[in-house]
mmCIF file of C-alpha atoms in Angstrom:
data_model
loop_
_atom_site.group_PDB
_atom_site.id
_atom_site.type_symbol
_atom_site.label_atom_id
_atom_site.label_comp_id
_atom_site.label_asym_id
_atom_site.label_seq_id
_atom_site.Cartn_x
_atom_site.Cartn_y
_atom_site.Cartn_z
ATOM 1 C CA UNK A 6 12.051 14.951 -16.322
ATOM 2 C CA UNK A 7 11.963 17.846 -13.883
ATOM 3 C CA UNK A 8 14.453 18.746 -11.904
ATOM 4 C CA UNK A 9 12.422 18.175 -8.232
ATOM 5 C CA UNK A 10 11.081 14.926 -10.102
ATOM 6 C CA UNK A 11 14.997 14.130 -10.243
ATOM 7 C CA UNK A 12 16.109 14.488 -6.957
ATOM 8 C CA UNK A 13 12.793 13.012 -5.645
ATOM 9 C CA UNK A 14 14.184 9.440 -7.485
ATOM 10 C CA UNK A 15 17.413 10.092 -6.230
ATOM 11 C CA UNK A 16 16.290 10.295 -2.326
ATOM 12 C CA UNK A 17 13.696 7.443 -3.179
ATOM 13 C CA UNK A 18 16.895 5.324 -4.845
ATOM 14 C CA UNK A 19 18.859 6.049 -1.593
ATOM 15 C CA UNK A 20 15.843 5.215 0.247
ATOM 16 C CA UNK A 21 15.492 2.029 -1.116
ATOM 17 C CA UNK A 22 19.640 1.064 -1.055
ATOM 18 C CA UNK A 23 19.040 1.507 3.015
ATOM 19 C CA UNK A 24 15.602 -1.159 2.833
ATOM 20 C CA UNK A 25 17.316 -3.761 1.044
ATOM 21 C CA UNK A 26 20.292 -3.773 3.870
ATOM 22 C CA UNK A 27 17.322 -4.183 6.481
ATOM 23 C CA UNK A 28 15.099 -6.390 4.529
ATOM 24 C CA UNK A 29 16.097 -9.736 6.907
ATOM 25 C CA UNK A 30 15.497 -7.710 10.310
ATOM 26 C CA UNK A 31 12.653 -9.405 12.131
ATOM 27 C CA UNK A 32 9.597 -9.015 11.743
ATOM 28 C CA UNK A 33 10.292 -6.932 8.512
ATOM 29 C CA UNK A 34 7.411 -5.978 6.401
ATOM 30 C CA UNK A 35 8.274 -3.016 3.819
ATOM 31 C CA UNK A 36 5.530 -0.891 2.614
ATOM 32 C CA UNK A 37 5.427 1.483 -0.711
ATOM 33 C CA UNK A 38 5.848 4.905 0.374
ATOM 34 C CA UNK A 39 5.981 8.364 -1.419
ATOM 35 C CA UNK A 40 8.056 11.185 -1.391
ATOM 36 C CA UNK A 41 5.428 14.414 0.057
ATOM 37 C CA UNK A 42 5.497 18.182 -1.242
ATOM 38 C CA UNK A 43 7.388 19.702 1.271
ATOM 39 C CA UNK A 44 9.375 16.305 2.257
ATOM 40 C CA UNK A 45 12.190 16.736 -0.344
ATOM 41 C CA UNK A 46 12.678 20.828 0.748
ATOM 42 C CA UNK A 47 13.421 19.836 4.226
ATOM 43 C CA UNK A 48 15.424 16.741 3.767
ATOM 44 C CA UNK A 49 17.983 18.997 1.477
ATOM 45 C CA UNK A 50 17.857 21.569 4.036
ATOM 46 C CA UNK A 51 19.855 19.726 6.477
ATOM 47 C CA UNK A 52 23.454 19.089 6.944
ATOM 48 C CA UNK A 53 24.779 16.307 5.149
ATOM 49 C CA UNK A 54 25.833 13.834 8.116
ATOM 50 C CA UNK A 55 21.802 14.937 9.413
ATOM 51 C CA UNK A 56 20.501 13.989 5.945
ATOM 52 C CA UNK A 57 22.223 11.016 5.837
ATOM 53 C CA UNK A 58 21.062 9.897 9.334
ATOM 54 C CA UNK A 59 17.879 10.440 8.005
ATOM 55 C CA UNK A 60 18.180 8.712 5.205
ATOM 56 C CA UNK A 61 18.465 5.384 7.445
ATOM 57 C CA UNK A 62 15.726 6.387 9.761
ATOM 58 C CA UNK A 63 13.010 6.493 6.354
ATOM 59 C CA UNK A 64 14.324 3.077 5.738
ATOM 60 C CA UNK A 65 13.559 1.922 9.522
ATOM 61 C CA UNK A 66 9.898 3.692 8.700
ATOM 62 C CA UNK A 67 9.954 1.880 5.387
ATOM 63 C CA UNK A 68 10.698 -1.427 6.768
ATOM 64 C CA UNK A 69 8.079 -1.452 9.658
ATOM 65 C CA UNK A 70 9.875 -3.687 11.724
ATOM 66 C CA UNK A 71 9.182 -3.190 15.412
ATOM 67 C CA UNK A 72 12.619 -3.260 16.599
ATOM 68 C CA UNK A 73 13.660 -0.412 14.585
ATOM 69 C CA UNK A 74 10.549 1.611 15.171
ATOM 70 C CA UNK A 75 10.320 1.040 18.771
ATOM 71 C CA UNK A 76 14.152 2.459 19.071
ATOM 72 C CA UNK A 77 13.013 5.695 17.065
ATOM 73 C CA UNK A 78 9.625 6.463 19.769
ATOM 74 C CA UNK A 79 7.788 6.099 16.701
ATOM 75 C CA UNK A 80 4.093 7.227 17.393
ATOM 76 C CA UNK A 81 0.729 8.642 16.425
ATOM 77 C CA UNK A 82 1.430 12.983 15.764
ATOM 78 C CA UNK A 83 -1.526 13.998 18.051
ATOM 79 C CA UNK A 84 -3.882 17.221 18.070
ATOM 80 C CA UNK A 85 -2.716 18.416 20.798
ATOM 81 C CA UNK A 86 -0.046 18.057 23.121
ATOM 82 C CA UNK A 87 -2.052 15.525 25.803
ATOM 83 C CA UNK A 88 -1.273 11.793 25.544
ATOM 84 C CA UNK A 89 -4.233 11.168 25.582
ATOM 85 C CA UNK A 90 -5.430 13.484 22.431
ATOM 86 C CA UNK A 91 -6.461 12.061 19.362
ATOM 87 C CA UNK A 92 -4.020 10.846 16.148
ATOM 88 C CA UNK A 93 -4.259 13.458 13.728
ATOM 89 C CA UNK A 94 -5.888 12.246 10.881
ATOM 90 C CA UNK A 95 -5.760 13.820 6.826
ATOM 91 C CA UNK A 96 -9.148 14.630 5.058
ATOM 92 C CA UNK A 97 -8.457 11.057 2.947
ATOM 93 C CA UNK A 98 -8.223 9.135 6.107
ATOM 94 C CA UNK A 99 -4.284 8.736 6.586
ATOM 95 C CA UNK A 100 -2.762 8.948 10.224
ATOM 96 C CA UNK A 101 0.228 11.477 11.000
ATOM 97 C CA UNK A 102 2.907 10.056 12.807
ATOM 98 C CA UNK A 103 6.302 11.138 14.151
ATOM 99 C CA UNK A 104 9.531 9.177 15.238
ATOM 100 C CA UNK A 105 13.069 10.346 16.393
ATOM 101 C CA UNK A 106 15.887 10.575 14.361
ATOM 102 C CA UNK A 107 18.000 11.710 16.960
ATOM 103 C CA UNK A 108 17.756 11.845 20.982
ATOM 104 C CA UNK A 109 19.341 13.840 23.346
ATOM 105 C CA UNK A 110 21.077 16.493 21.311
ATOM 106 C CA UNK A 111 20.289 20.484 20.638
ATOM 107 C CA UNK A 112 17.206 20.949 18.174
ATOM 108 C CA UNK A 113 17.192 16.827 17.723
ATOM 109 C CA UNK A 114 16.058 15.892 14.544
ATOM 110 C CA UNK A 115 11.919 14.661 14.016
ATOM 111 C CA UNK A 116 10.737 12.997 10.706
ATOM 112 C CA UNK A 117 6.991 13.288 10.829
ATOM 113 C CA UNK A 118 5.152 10.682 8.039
ATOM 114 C CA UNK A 119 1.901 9.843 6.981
ATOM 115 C CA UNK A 120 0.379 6.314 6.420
ATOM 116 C CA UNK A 121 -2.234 5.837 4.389
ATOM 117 C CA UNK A 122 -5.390 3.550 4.817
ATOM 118 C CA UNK A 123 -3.981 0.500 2.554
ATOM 119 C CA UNK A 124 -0.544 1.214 4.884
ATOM 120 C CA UNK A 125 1.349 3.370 2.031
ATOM 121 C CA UNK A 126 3.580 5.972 3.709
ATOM 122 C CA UNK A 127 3.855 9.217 2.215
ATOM 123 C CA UNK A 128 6.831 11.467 3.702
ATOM 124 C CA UNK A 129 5.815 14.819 5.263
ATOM 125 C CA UNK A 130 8.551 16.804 6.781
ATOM 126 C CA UNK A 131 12.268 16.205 8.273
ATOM 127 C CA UNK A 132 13.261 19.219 10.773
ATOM 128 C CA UNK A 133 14.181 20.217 14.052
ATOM 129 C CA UNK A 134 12.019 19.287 17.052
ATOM 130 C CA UNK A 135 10.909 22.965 18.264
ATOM 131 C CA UNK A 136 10.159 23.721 14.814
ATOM 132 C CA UNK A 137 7.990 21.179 13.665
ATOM 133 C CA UNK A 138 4.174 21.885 12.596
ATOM 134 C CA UNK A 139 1.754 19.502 11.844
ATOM 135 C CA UNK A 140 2.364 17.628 8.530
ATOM 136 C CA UNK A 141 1.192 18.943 5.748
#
C-alpha cells in the first residue's frame, strides 16, 4: 500500500471513530464520502488541535444532520461572491459547498466539500478563510 493510500485510511478511520459518536443525533443520515486529491495535503498542513477540530467538523458533514450543519453555516460554494450567484457545480454534476470550522478567530478555518449526485461527499480542501480557492 502507498504511503498517501495509508494516511488517507488513517484520516478516513478517524473520520469514521467521530460518525459513530454522532450516529443517534437527530435527524442523522450518514453518507459515504471520499477522501479528494488535495484534501489529505491540507488537512496535514494544519496544526494539530486545528486538524483535530476538523476532524469532528467532516464527521458533522458526514452525518448530515441539520443541527450540526446549521451550527457550521454550511452552504452552497458560489461563483461569485453575490448571494444570489449560482452553486458551483463540477463537470460530473457534483455541488461545491463550504461550512465553518471555526468562527470568529484570525484566518478561521473553512472545509470546502463536494457532494455528488447520488449524495456521496468527496473532501476538497481544509484551509484558512482568505486563502481558500474554489475546490478542486
Amino acid at each position: 500500500m502507498r504511503a498517501e493510500s495509508m494516511v488517507n485510511t488513517e484520516i478516513s478511520a478517524e473520520i469514521g471513530i467521530e460518525v459513530l459518536h454522532r450516529s443517534s443525533v437527530e435527524g442523522a443520515r450518514p453518507r459515504s464520502f471520499t477522501i479528494g486529491p488535495r484534501f489529505e495535503q491540507t488537512l496535514l498542513a494544519l496544526p494539530d488541535r486545528r486538524r483535530r477540530k476538523t476532524i469532528r467538523i467532516l464527521a458533522d458533514v458526514v452525518v448530515g444532520a441539520p443541527g450540526p450543519l446549521s451550527a457550521r453555516s454550511d452552504h452552497p460554494f458560489r461563483v461569485a461572491a453575490a448571494s444570489t450567484a449560482p452553486p458551483l457545480v463540477g463537470f460530473d454534476g457534483a455541488v461545491a459547498r463550504r461550512c465553518y470550522v471555526e468562527r470568529n478567530v484570525a484566518s478561521a478555518l473553512r472545509l470546502h466539500y463536494w457532494v455528488m449526485p447520488g449524495g456521496a461527499l468527496e473532501f476538497a480542501a481544509a484551509g484558512n478563510h482568505d486563502e481558500m480557492d474554489a475546490p478542486a
